[in-house]
Amino acid sequence: MGSFRLFDLNDAQRAAVVQTTGPVLILAGAGTGKTRVITARIAYLVAQGVKPANILAVTFTNKAAGEMRERVAGMVSEGETKKLTLSTFHALCVRLLRQDIEPLGWKKNFSIYDQGDSLGLIRAIITRTAAKDEKLEPGAAQALVSKLKNDPRIAAGGAPNDSTLVGAVFNRYQAELKRMNAVDFDDLLLLAVRLLKEHPEVRQKWRDRYHYLMVDEFQDTNRLQLDLVSQLAHGDPPNVCVVGDDDQSIYGWRGAEVSNILEFERHFPNPAVVKLEQNYRSTNAILHTANSLIKNNPRRRPKTLWSEHGTGDKVRLVPAPNEQEEAAYIIAEMRQKITDGLAQSFADFAVVYRMNSQGDFIERHLKEAGIECLRVGGKSFFDRREVKDVLAYIACLLNTDDDSALLRIINLPPRGLGDTTIDRAMAHSITTRTSLFKAINDPAFLGTMSPKVRAAFQEFGVLLDEFETKMLAVGASYEEVVARLLDEIGYFPEMRRHCKGEDEALRRETNVRDLLRDLGRYQERSPDGGLRGFIDKLTLDQEREDRKREDFLAQTPRVTLITLHAAKGLEFPHVYLLGLEEGLLPHERSKVEGTVDEERRLLYVGITRARRFLTMSYCVNRTKFGSAMSCTPSSFLKELSRDHLELIQASAVLNAPVSETSAKGHFSQMREMLGKSG
């Protein structure tokens, strides 16, 4: 088993690893080594004689799945590692559907629409469906469509009422997707679950394949993901092992159901329950503070984190007169810590906040101070115009009936096909119930066009046919074929025409070259995957930009600016938690929606990101709508134990007196709060 040894694990980890039969619930607190346990458990199963092909481990991100695979590769042989299925939920569903979707009415070469593709189709459907006096914003409609797909009645095969605009848009959207042999991200789960539920022979096929199921981050699963696990569960009792932490369930707003982990026994009776409470990340001062907060959540599985790292420095609580002083305090202290040798570089620091907009202010101040920073978040690689252009061309070489991709490239570069002409082509495709590509090649439609437009449509069709043939030739290099296609249509000169300067042109061309290189590497690594496998991989891999940023951060030490949601799963030696004010954290909306418990879990996640030093701050006054407004300290601060908490004035570091009288009142208020907490 390579480097895997049971005695390297602590007692609780070892108990989780060797419990291989029946349902198992591993409650893994923050920083307790859950990935180590999952990978060790996989290695242990293989060592016990379980065939690697019968093991399935599912997580939420490609990064987590990749890390899992790397760790397992150090414990079992290369041949055994290749036979394991270590996957995200969506990638697993693609695997199921690529093999067995046909009973549901799709062909196996279906296209996968990302958020942008989906939004474009919904926008077009609203335009065709809404009456003059009806308004429906496409982004809101997209969110409603996604919500409907997670409704149990729709998931069971029902449909919303066509009499409402939302219902009509939903039904036409689904019909259009199916007509174009396409699915969106929600469909991947929805259709996989429906396939397994409605077709026993398919369900049995996959149960026979996977005898041991493991699910990471189980607290983040929604109802459909739970259904998928239940449908795949093999045996009586089933060998289903889930790993998670209800205290870190922070994605309720996007459908995650903490009840899945809180009520695990209801879905999988009589499980073995193992708690991982020894933390390998933080000091006990930080953990004690986190424990004192989260125990106030009424619905949770009790657990208490502890560490062998000693007590460590006290957690600092800093009331600042305003956001300028808050930012100045953080900057001054970071510099002081580097000077004192408590931090090696600015890469040791993370500034964490509830709302993405809070990052704008601290980012400006860091840049003004000459400190490099990395803002986690922002435009995805796959949302960049040039990347979507090239992917659309590749998608059309795979499936000319992909209307969304075809609409993107039909006049790119310009071929003399204006919006009116394309609208007429779309109308003909709708009337004849065919794809747009078939419509623009229909003699009946072409006969209504001018000779110039007719020639443009015909040349476009010939172009796609020609390069589809080149792509399918034996030994063809995908990278070279697509590069030749881009050269033939003059893509780069046209792209440069729309750039504001040389820097933008170079950046955008580099993105395309990166994409082509990825295509070449994919063909080398997965010669049997084909273009479809490449498109699937990219569509499902939405984390590329984050990885590029992490690589850049490693090269250039920078302060990380990140939201609490994005920080989950990460850790930093020094963490600054900003804006602990009522209305920000907990967010004002949470009181109306009854989600204050999730906001408390969000702060808990923030606290447990810190390894050595943690500073929490709030503003006495904050600028809102152009004027200073008084702020109230977060009610969560009252719940923190005073044992390892230290109240610090921002002026102590800035070496300036606090002038606001209200600030003094807040210091008194905070001392009173801390005096009452246990």
XYZ file of C-alpha atoms in Angstrom:
678
model
C 0.000 0.000 0.000
C 2.877 2.361 -0.644
C 3.202 5.078 1.961
C -0.131 4.303 3.680
C 0.166 3.085 7.266
C -2.712 2.779 9.715
C -0.553 3.779 12.672
C 0.021 7.198 11.063
C -3.612 8.014 11.869
C -5.051 9.094 15.211
C -7.555 6.810 16.956
C -10.685 8.457 15.518
C -9.243 8.583 11.996
C -8.254 4.925 12.221
C -11.767 3.977 13.373
C -13.225 5.824 10.367
C -10.868 4.082 7.937
C -11.401 0.480 9.085
C -15.212 0.742 9.319
C -15.788 -0.367 5.722
C -19.198 -2.083 5.749
C -22.679 -0.633 6.042
C -23.552 3.069 6.349
C -20.834 5.233 7.934
C -21.125 8.881 8.968
C -17.785 10.599 9.557
C -18.262 13.958 11.271
C -15.072 15.760 10.322
C -14.602 19.094 12.057
C -12.611 21.886 10.406
C -8.941 20.981 9.932
C -9.285 17.431 11.262
C -7.773 15.669 8.224
C -10.864 14.489 6.373
C -9.130 14.212 2.982
C -6.461 12.085 4.622
C -9.154 9.825 6.056
C -11.020 9.467 2.743
C -7.881 8.585 0.798
C -6.634 6.244 3.537
C -10.027 4.533 3.521
C -9.801 3.986 -0.246
C -6.292 2.538 0.115
C -7.471 0.325 2.988
C -10.392 -1.035 0.908
C -7.990 -1.919 -1.931
C -5.630 -3.571 0.570
C -8.552 -5.648 1.867
C -9.139 -7.041 -1.614
C -11.878 -4.720 -2.894
C -11.552 -4.202 -6.657
C -10.674 -0.545 -7.375
C -13.285 -0.456 -10.161
C -15.960 -1.085 -7.507
C -15.044 2.039 -5.498
C -16.673 5.422 -6.110
C -15.675 8.606 -4.276
C -17.590 11.794 -5.019
C -16.813 15.379 -4.062
C -17.847 18.858 -5.196
C -14.877 20.372 -7.011
C -12.381 19.203 -9.590
C -9.637 20.511 -7.334
C -10.772 18.274 -4.445
C -11.145 15.265 -6.755
C -7.659 15.903 -8.168
C -6.126 16.207 -4.711
C -7.836 12.966 -3.699
C -6.439 11.184 -6.745
C -2.903 12.492 -6.096
C -2.970 11.296 -2.496
C -4.383 7.885 -3.385
C -1.696 7.518 -6.072
C 0.892 7.631 -3.295
C -0.813 4.760 -1.465
C -1.812 2.248 -4.178
C -0.329 1.214 -7.516
C -0.738 3.307 -10.655
C -2.856 0.595 -12.296
C -5.203 0.437 -9.316
C -5.511 4.219 -9.120
C -6.649 4.413 -12.755
C -9.488 1.972 -12.072
C -10.935 4.045 -9.214
C -13.753 6.507 -9.889
C -12.846 9.732 -8.089
C -15.214 12.341 -9.408
C -17.374 15.414 -8.894
C -21.152 14.948 -8.776
C -21.605 16.554 -12.185
C -18.807 14.569 -13.821
C -20.316 11.350 -12.435
C -23.692 12.293 -13.899
C -22.086 12.982 -17.287
C -20.505 9.512 -17.124
C -23.908 7.930 -16.422
C -25.766 9.913 -19.059
C -23.145 9.513 -21.801
C -23.688 5.758 -21.539
C -27.393 5.462 -20.786
C -29.370 8.669 -21.485
C -31.190 7.337 -24.556
C -34.228 5.930 -22.661
C -34.969 9.534 -21.621
C -35.100 10.739 -25.221
C -31.651 12.338 -25.686
C -28.816 11.101 -27.860
C -25.514 10.173 -26.222
C -23.661 13.047 -27.914
C -25.730 15.688 -26.086
C -24.244 19.150 -25.515
C -23.869 20.651 -22.033
C -24.963 24.282 -21.676
C -23.076 26.375 -19.177
C -24.572 29.403 -17.393
C -23.925 31.731 -20.319
C -25.428 29.378 -22.916
C -28.459 28.799 -20.705
C -28.979 32.520 -20.131
C -28.809 33.245 -23.872
C -31.456 30.636 -24.645
C -33.738 31.864 -21.854
C -33.374 35.460 -23.081
C -34.448 34.393 -26.582
C -37.410 32.406 -25.237
C -38.629 35.339 -23.126
C -38.498 37.588 -26.212
C -40.645 35.118 -28.161
C -43.006 34.259 -25.294
C -43.737 37.392 -23.244
C -46.624 39.678 -24.142
C -45.905 43.395 -24.619
C -46.979 44.239 -21.056
C -45.105 41.287 -19.471
C -41.601 41.708 -18.056
C -39.238 38.970 -16.895
C -35.534 39.620 -16.345
C -33.499 36.753 -17.929
C -31.190 36.340 -14.918
C -34.175 36.078 -12.553
C -35.840 33.626 -14.953
C -32.686 31.496 -15.018
C -32.667 31.351 -11.203
C -36.379 30.392 -11.165
C -35.817 27.682 -13.780
C -32.977 26.270 -11.671
C -35.172 26.357 -8.564
C -37.997 24.579 -10.369
C -35.647 21.813 -11.473
C -34.929 21.109 -7.819
C -38.643 20.993 -6.962
C -39.585 17.359 -6.120
C -42.634 17.504 -8.410
C -40.600 18.651 -11.419
C -37.802 16.229 -10.569
C -40.404 13.448 -10.655
C -41.304 14.368 -14.233
C -43.957 17.019 -13.698
C -44.157 20.423 -15.391
C -45.180 23.883 -14.160
C -48.422 25.498 -15.313
C -48.059 26.958 -18.805
C -50.525 29.755 -17.987
C -47.857 31.773 -16.131
C -44.962 33.421 -17.969
C -42.386 31.613 -15.793
C -44.105 28.287 -16.410
C -44.274 28.904 -20.153
C -40.607 29.940 -20.293
C -39.598 26.859 -18.275
C -41.515 24.444 -20.505
C -40.278 26.011 -23.740
C -36.726 26.148 -22.401
C -36.815 22.426 -21.628
C -38.386 21.643 -24.996
C -35.723 23.706 -26.811
C -32.899 22.004 -24.906
C -34.246 18.581 -25.792
C -34.814 19.584 -29.430
C -31.167 20.677 -29.634
C -30.024 17.512 -27.829
C -28.654 19.636 -24.991
C -28.806 19.706 -21.188
C -27.837 22.319 -18.606
C -26.004 21.819 -15.311
C -29.203 21.242 -13.327
C -30.312 18.646 -15.877
C -27.184 16.590 -15.307
C -28.316 15.724 -11.781
C -32.020 15.779 -12.557
C -31.785 13.425 -15.523
C -29.277 11.090 -13.866
C -31.614 10.632 -10.894
C -34.650 10.214 -13.161
C -32.762 7.663 -15.274
C -31.840 5.559 -12.236
C -35.314 5.787 -10.701
C -37.323 5.033 -13.832
C -35.118 2.374 -15.407
C -34.304 -0.497 -13.004
C -31.969 -2.191 -15.482
C -29.811 0.940 -15.700
C -29.876 1.351 -11.922
C -28.769 -2.253 -11.413
C -25.981 -1.856 -13.955
C -24.445 1.010 -11.975
C -25.063 -0.649 -8.596
C -23.208 -3.684 -9.883
C -20.356 -1.368 -10.839
C -20.024 0.522 -7.540
C -20.116 -1.517 -4.330
C -18.504 1.124 -2.090
C -19.636 4.751 -2.148
C -17.913 7.659 -0.436
C -19.205 11.220 -0.457
C -17.096 14.189 0.632
C -18.575 17.477 1.957
C -21.915 15.759 2.557
C -23.263 18.823 4.372
C -23.269 20.622 1.005
C -25.473 18.083 -0.808
C -28.940 19.008 -2.013
C -31.962 16.750 -2.338
C -31.076 15.541 -5.851
C -27.532 14.643 -4.821
C -28.874 12.684 -1.863
C -31.289 10.913 -4.232
C -28.399 10.065 -6.572
C -26.413 8.509 -3.710
C -29.498 6.575 -2.554
C -30.140 5.222 -6.067
C -26.527 4.082 -6.447
C -26.274 2.567 -2.959
C -25.424 -1.133 -3.272
C -26.153 -3.913 -0.800
C -28.297 -4.431 2.281
C -27.137 -2.579 4.242
C -25.459 -0.384 1.614
C -21.772 0.474 1.923
C -22.245 4.248 1.913
C -19.700 6.389 3.743
C -20.282 10.145 3.943
C -17.863 12.711 5.332
C -18.938 16.179 6.378
C -19.472 18.784 9.052
C -22.888 20.272 9.716
C -21.127 23.221 11.397
C -19.713 24.181 7.984
C -22.959 23.968 6.013
C -23.014 27.446 4.405
C -24.602 26.901 1.003
C -28.307 26.814 1.840
C -28.842 29.729 -0.530
C -27.914 27.511 -3.467
C -29.922 24.476 -2.419
C -27.693 22.620 0.069
C -29.738 20.929 2.790
C -28.040 20.584 6.164
C -30.820 18.120 7.080
C -29.103 15.544 4.832
C -26.287 15.184 7.375
C -28.375 15.956 10.469
C -30.895 13.252 9.507
C -28.490 10.786 7.897
C -29.958 7.927 9.948
C -33.368 8.488 8.324
C -31.931 7.795 4.876
C -29.399 5.109 5.881
C -30.507 3.421 9.137
C -28.130 2.317 11.897
C -24.924 3.930 10.667
C -21.587 3.825 12.433
C -20.849 7.409 13.532
C -17.244 8.577 13.962
C -16.276 12.081 15.125
C -13.003 13.698 14.068
C -12.297 16.479 16.584
C -8.498 16.767 16.702
C -7.625 19.831 14.643
C -4.240 19.964 12.865
C -4.543 23.561 11.667
C -5.192 26.073 14.429
C -4.187 26.986 17.961
C -6.503 26.241 20.870
C -7.230 29.944 21.385
C -8.744 30.070 17.905
C -10.552 26.733 18.303
C -11.954 27.641 21.728
C -13.360 30.848 20.269
C -14.906 28.932 17.358
C -16.408 26.303 19.682
C -17.969 28.979 21.892
C -19.723 30.490 18.877
C -21.040 27.418 17.107
C -22.488 25.781 20.221
C -25.239 28.416 20.011
C -26.735 26.736 16.953
C -29.707 24.690 18.196
C -29.654 22.030 15.434
C -26.194 20.492 15.190
C -24.261 17.352 15.991
C -22.160 18.246 19.057
C -18.406 18.215 18.563
C -15.546 20.140 20.167
C -12.382 20.917 18.237
C -9.034 20.735 20.014
C -5.390 20.854 19.017
C -1.932 19.799 20.135
C -0.541 23.133 18.873
C -0.857 24.798 22.265
C -2.910 27.816 23.308
C -1.297 30.348 21.005
C -1.943 34.094 20.801
C -5.274 35.509 21.852
C -7.874 36.297 19.222
C -7.984 40.053 18.661
C -11.198 42.048 18.456
C -10.720 45.520 16.994
C -13.445 48.174 16.904
C -12.390 50.795 14.316
C -13.866 54.302 14.045
C -14.594 53.769 10.333
C -13.607 51.622 7.346
C -10.599 53.830 6.554
C -9.171 53.208 10.021
C -10.076 49.521 9.777
C -8.083 49.205 6.542
C -5.203 51.321 7.881
C -5.008 49.160 11.024
C -4.819 45.946 8.983
C -2.121 47.320 6.685
C -0.032 48.664 9.564
C -0.267 45.396 11.510
C 0.639 43.247 8.499
C 3.762 45.305 7.921
C 4.646 45.128 11.622
C 4.267 41.341 11.681
C 6.635 40.967 8.731
C 9.119 43.316 10.433
C 8.866 41.326 13.690
C 9.359 38.024 11.895
C 5.845 36.747 12.692
C 5.076 36.472 8.974
C 7.406 35.570 6.122
C 5.643 37.578 3.403
C 2.300 39.149 2.466
C 1.200 35.738 1.143
C 0.737 34.696 4.791
C -2.229 37.080 5.159
C -5.878 36.751 4.176
C -8.544 39.420 4.533
C -11.963 37.763 4.716
C -15.385 39.419 4.485
C -19.086 38.616 4.134
C -19.947 40.630 1.007
C -17.861 40.749 -2.147
C -18.334 44.541 -2.287
C -16.367 44.870 0.968
C -13.288 43.679 -0.901
C -13.324 46.745 -3.180
C -12.447 49.124 -0.356
C -9.632 47.105 1.203
C -8.225 46.322 -2.275
C -7.937 50.037 -3.105
C -6.208 50.777 0.218
C -3.732 47.924 -0.203
C -2.821 49.111 -3.685
C -2.439 52.697 -2.481
C -0.072 51.382 0.206
C 1.983 49.599 -2.469
C 0.987 46.121 -1.248
C 0.204 43.499 -3.879
C -3.068 41.644 -3.365
C -4.953 38.814 -5.023
C -8.725 39.125 -5.249
C -10.236 35.633 -5.298
C -13.283 35.668 -7.538
C -13.930 37.653 -10.656
C -14.447 36.730 -14.273
C -14.108 33.037 -15.002
C -11.777 31.913 -17.761
C -14.803 30.321 -19.440
C -16.808 33.544 -19.393
C -14.218 35.362 -21.489
C -15.537 36.224 -24.933
C -12.669 34.757 -26.936
C -12.761 31.451 -25.017
C -16.516 31.094 -25.561
C -16.031 31.897 -29.266
C -13.522 29.091 -29.812
C -15.490 26.611 -27.702
C -18.579 27.442 -29.776
C -16.700 26.576 -32.991
C -15.525 23.287 -31.458
C -19.069 22.534 -30.256
C -20.418 23.060 -33.793
C -17.827 20.697 -35.243
C -19.199 18.128 -32.805
C -22.882 18.905 -33.162
C -24.111 21.308 -35.842
C -27.563 21.100 -34.250
C -26.282 23.024 -31.205
C -28.255 26.205 -31.854
C -26.703 28.203 -29.035
C -23.150 27.590 -30.271
C -24.161 28.176 -33.886
C -25.810 31.511 -33.073
C -22.577 32.660 -31.445
C -20.380 31.976 -34.485
C -22.704 32.258 -37.476
C -21.565 35.828 -38.098
C -18.163 35.635 -36.395
C -16.147 36.980 -38.114
C -18.797 39.029 -39.997
C -20.197 37.211 -43.037
C -22.835 39.752 -44.004
C -25.500 37.955 -41.941
C -27.342 40.638 -39.985
C -29.671 40.191 -37.002
C -32.766 40.366 -39.216
C -31.498 37.574 -41.454
C -30.579 35.389 -38.488
C -33.971 36.075 -36.856
C -35.658 34.882 -40.069
C -33.513 31.735 -39.998
C -34.478 31.107 -36.378
C -38.145 31.639 -37.188
C -37.880 29.099 -40.037
C -36.198 26.581 -37.723
C -39.010 26.992 -35.188
C -41.721 26.651 -37.852
C -40.142 23.556 -39.381
C -39.107 22.128 -35.986
C -35.532 21.669 -37.107
C -32.179 22.908 -35.881
C -30.861 26.273 -37.037
C -28.146 24.549 -39.091
C -30.720 22.487 -40.988
C -32.812 25.634 -41.490
C -29.984 27.611 -43.112
C -29.323 24.679 -45.456
C -32.996 24.207 -46.347
C -33.554 25.108 -50.060
C -37.004 26.451 -49.176
C -35.428 28.967 -46.779
C -32.412 29.787 -48.955
C -34.762 30.526 -51.823
C -36.150 33.490 -49.874
C -32.675 35.022 -49.386
C -30.692 37.327 -51.656
C -27.877 35.694 -53.687
C -25.278 37.310 -51.416
C -26.855 36.030 -48.186
C -27.514 32.627 -49.727
C -23.833 32.362 -50.688
C -22.766 33.371 -47.156
C -24.920 30.636 -45.559
C -23.648 28.032 -48.028
C -19.988 28.990 -47.487
C -20.502 28.767 -43.716
C -21.996 25.278 -44.059
C -19.105 24.160 -46.273
C -16.609 25.557 -43.722
C -18.087 23.494 -40.883
C -18.333 20.346 -43.027
C -14.734 20.730 -44.202
C -13.263 21.116 -40.720
C -15.499 18.427 -39.243
C -13.985 16.046 -41.827
C -10.454 17.188 -40.929
C -11.147 16.702 -37.226
C -12.433 13.153 -37.792
C -9.445 12.097 -39.957
C -7.284 9.331 -38.482
C -4.355 10.811 -36.561
C -5.718 14.353 -36.738
C -4.341 16.796 -34.172
C -7.286 18.622 -32.585
C -5.053 21.536 -31.644
C -3.740 21.970 -35.180
C -7.160 21.623 -36.843
C -8.773 24.267 -34.633
C -5.753 26.565 -35.072
C -6.081 26.220 -38.859
C -9.801 26.941 -38.628
C -9.129 30.141 -36.678
C -6.504 31.181 -39.227
C -8.818 30.481 -42.165
C -11.643 32.627 -40.794
C -9.238 35.388 -39.740
C -10.285 35.168 -36.109
C -7.288 36.903 -34.512
C -7.239 39.979 -36.764
C -10.995 40.364 -36.183
C -10.530 39.969 -32.421
C -7.790 42.617 -32.393
C -10.108 45.046 -34.157
C -12.325 45.073 -31.060
C -9.527 45.430 -28.472
C -8.785 48.752 -26.785
C -5.041 48.283 -26.941
C -2.151 45.898 -27.484
C -2.245 44.630 -23.886
C -5.859 43.518 -24.194
C -5.205 41.949 -27.613
C -2.213 40.016 -26.278
C -4.137 38.862 -23.202
C -7.073 37.620 -25.242
C -4.894 35.873 -27.827
C -2.967 34.221 -24.966
C -6.249 32.885 -23.561
C -7.055 31.290 -26.931
C -3.547 29.808 -27.232
C -3.897 28.418 -23.686
C -7.179 26.811 -24.666
C -5.645 25.228 -27.777
C -2.712 23.920 -25.726
C -5.187 22.386 -23.269
C -6.915 20.722 -26.211
C -3.611 19.232 -27.415
C -2.677 18.010 -23.934
C -6.109 16.486 -23.437
C -5.782 14.527 -26.697
C -2.375 13.205 -25.580
C -3.636 12.166 -22.134
C -7.084 10.899 -23.191
C -6.863 9.719 -26.825
C -10.216 7.930 -26.498
C -12.053 10.902 -25.006
C -12.432 12.760 -28.289
C -13.590 16.347 -28.708
C -16.718 15.585 -26.704
C -14.655 14.526 -23.718
C -12.660 17.764 -23.948
C -15.786 19.930 -24.077
C -17.321 18.007 -21.148
C -14.154 18.415 -19.104
C -13.961 22.158 -19.704
C -17.661 22.752 -19.153
C -17.518 20.936 -15.830
C -14.202 22.467 -14.785
C -15.164 25.958 -13.618
C -12.168 26.287 -11.279
C -9.401 26.909 -13.821
C -9.161 30.625 -13.055
C -8.801 29.982 -9.312
C -5.949 27.562 -9.991
C -4.200 30.081 -12.236
C -4.524 32.675 -9.474
C -3.129 30.272 -6.882
C -0.127 29.562 -9.121
C 0.419 33.296 -9.582
C 0.166 33.861 -5.833
C 2.861 31.252 -5.267
C 5.160 33.152 -7.615
C 4.404 36.646 -6.276
C 3.648 36.928 -2.517
C 0.332 38.761 -2.222
C -2.356 39.343 0.377
C -5.424 37.224 -0.372
C -8.786 39.023 -0.418
C -11.654 36.556 -0.237
C -15.290 36.169 0.818
C -16.251 33.854 3.668
C -18.001 31.504 1.233
C -14.974 31.276 -1.066
C -12.590 30.795 1.895
C -14.136 27.467 2.919
C -11.556 24.700 2.590
C -8.620 27.129 2.690
C -6.287 28.127 5.524
C -3.871 30.980 6.215
C -1.346 31.751 8.989
C -2.924 35.200 9.582
C -6.606 35.959 9.045
C -8.391 39.319 9.284
C -12.175 39.036 9.495
C -13.752 42.371 8.511
C -17.113 43.961 9.115
C -18.494 42.067 12.110
C -21.525 44.329 12.234
C -25.209 43.627 12.586
C -26.691 43.675 9.109
C -23.436 42.509 7.503
C -22.773 39.399 9.609
C -25.379 38.222 10.305
C -26.691 39.642 7.074
C -29.887 41.647 7.406
C -31.694 39.298 5.023
C -31.017 36.284 7.247
C -33.328 37.583 9.977
C -36.228 37.744 7.537
C -35.457 34.408 5.894
C -34.742 32.562 9.148
C -31.157 31.682 8.186
C -29.264 33.220 11.121
C -27.919 29.756 12.017
C -26.242 29.567 8.602
C -24.725 33.025 9.138
C -23.290 31.767 12.445
C -21.811 28.795 10.610
C -20.335 31.238 8.099
C -18.504 33.114 10.858
C -17.383 29.764 12.311
C -15.882 28.874 8.923
C -14.086 32.227 8.876
C -12.618 31.764 12.347
C -11.362 28.254 11.593
C -9.435 29.420 8.483
C -6.749 30.900 10.774
C -3.705 28.839 11.717
C -1.793 31.121 14.137
C -3.298 34.598 14.347
C -6.890 35.777 14.053
C -8.099 39.377 14.147
C -11.788 40.315 13.934
C -12.876 43.899 13.390
C -15.970 46.028 13.012
C -16.629 49.689 12.312
C -18.253 52.192 14.659
C -19.323 54.174 11.588
C -19.414 52.993 7.987
C -20.068 54.994 4.830
C -23.348 53.947 3.234
C -25.027 55.755 0.365
C -22.408 58.487 0.553
C -22.705 59.373 4.252
C -21.374 58.001 7.542
C -23.848 55.805 9.394
C -23.569 54.358 12.887
C -22.997 50.589 13.091
C -23.955 48.041 15.739
C -21.474 45.280 16.634
C -22.548 41.846 15.421
C -24.774 39.993 17.876
C -22.468 37.000 17.331
C -19.722 38.794 19.256
C -21.762 38.433 22.451
C -21.550 34.650 22.054
C -17.758 34.442 21.953
C -15.949 33.207 25.044
C -13.760 35.877 26.666
C -11.112 33.281 27.679
C -8.897 33.838 24.647
C -10.269 37.131 23.350
C -8.406 40.417 23.508
C -9.938 43.837 22.827
C -7.499 46.066 20.888
C -7.922 49.692 19.878
C -7.023 50.358 16.261
C -5.219 53.481 17.439
C -2.796 51.333 19.451
C -1.254 50.204 16.181
C -1.892 53.372 14.202
C -0.428 55.437 17.052
C -3.267 57.939 16.852
C -6.003 58.774 19.355
C -9.583 57.723 18.691
C -11.396 61.015 18.309
C -14.981 59.860 18.045
C -16.848 59.863 21.318
C -19.083 57.111 19.936
C -16.066 54.873 19.538
C -15.370 55.086 23.284
C -18.947 54.088 23.910
C -18.463 51.057 21.703
C -15.347 50.007 23.618
C -17.385 50.077 26.818
C -20.169 48.158 25.131
C -17.750 45.497 23.886
C -16.135 45.107 27.314
C -19.599 44.602 28.770
C -20.347 41.987 26.113
C -17.113 40.138 26.750
C -17.700 40.238 30.468
C -21.014 38.433 30.014
C -19.738 35.688 27.682
C -18.474 32.391 29.007
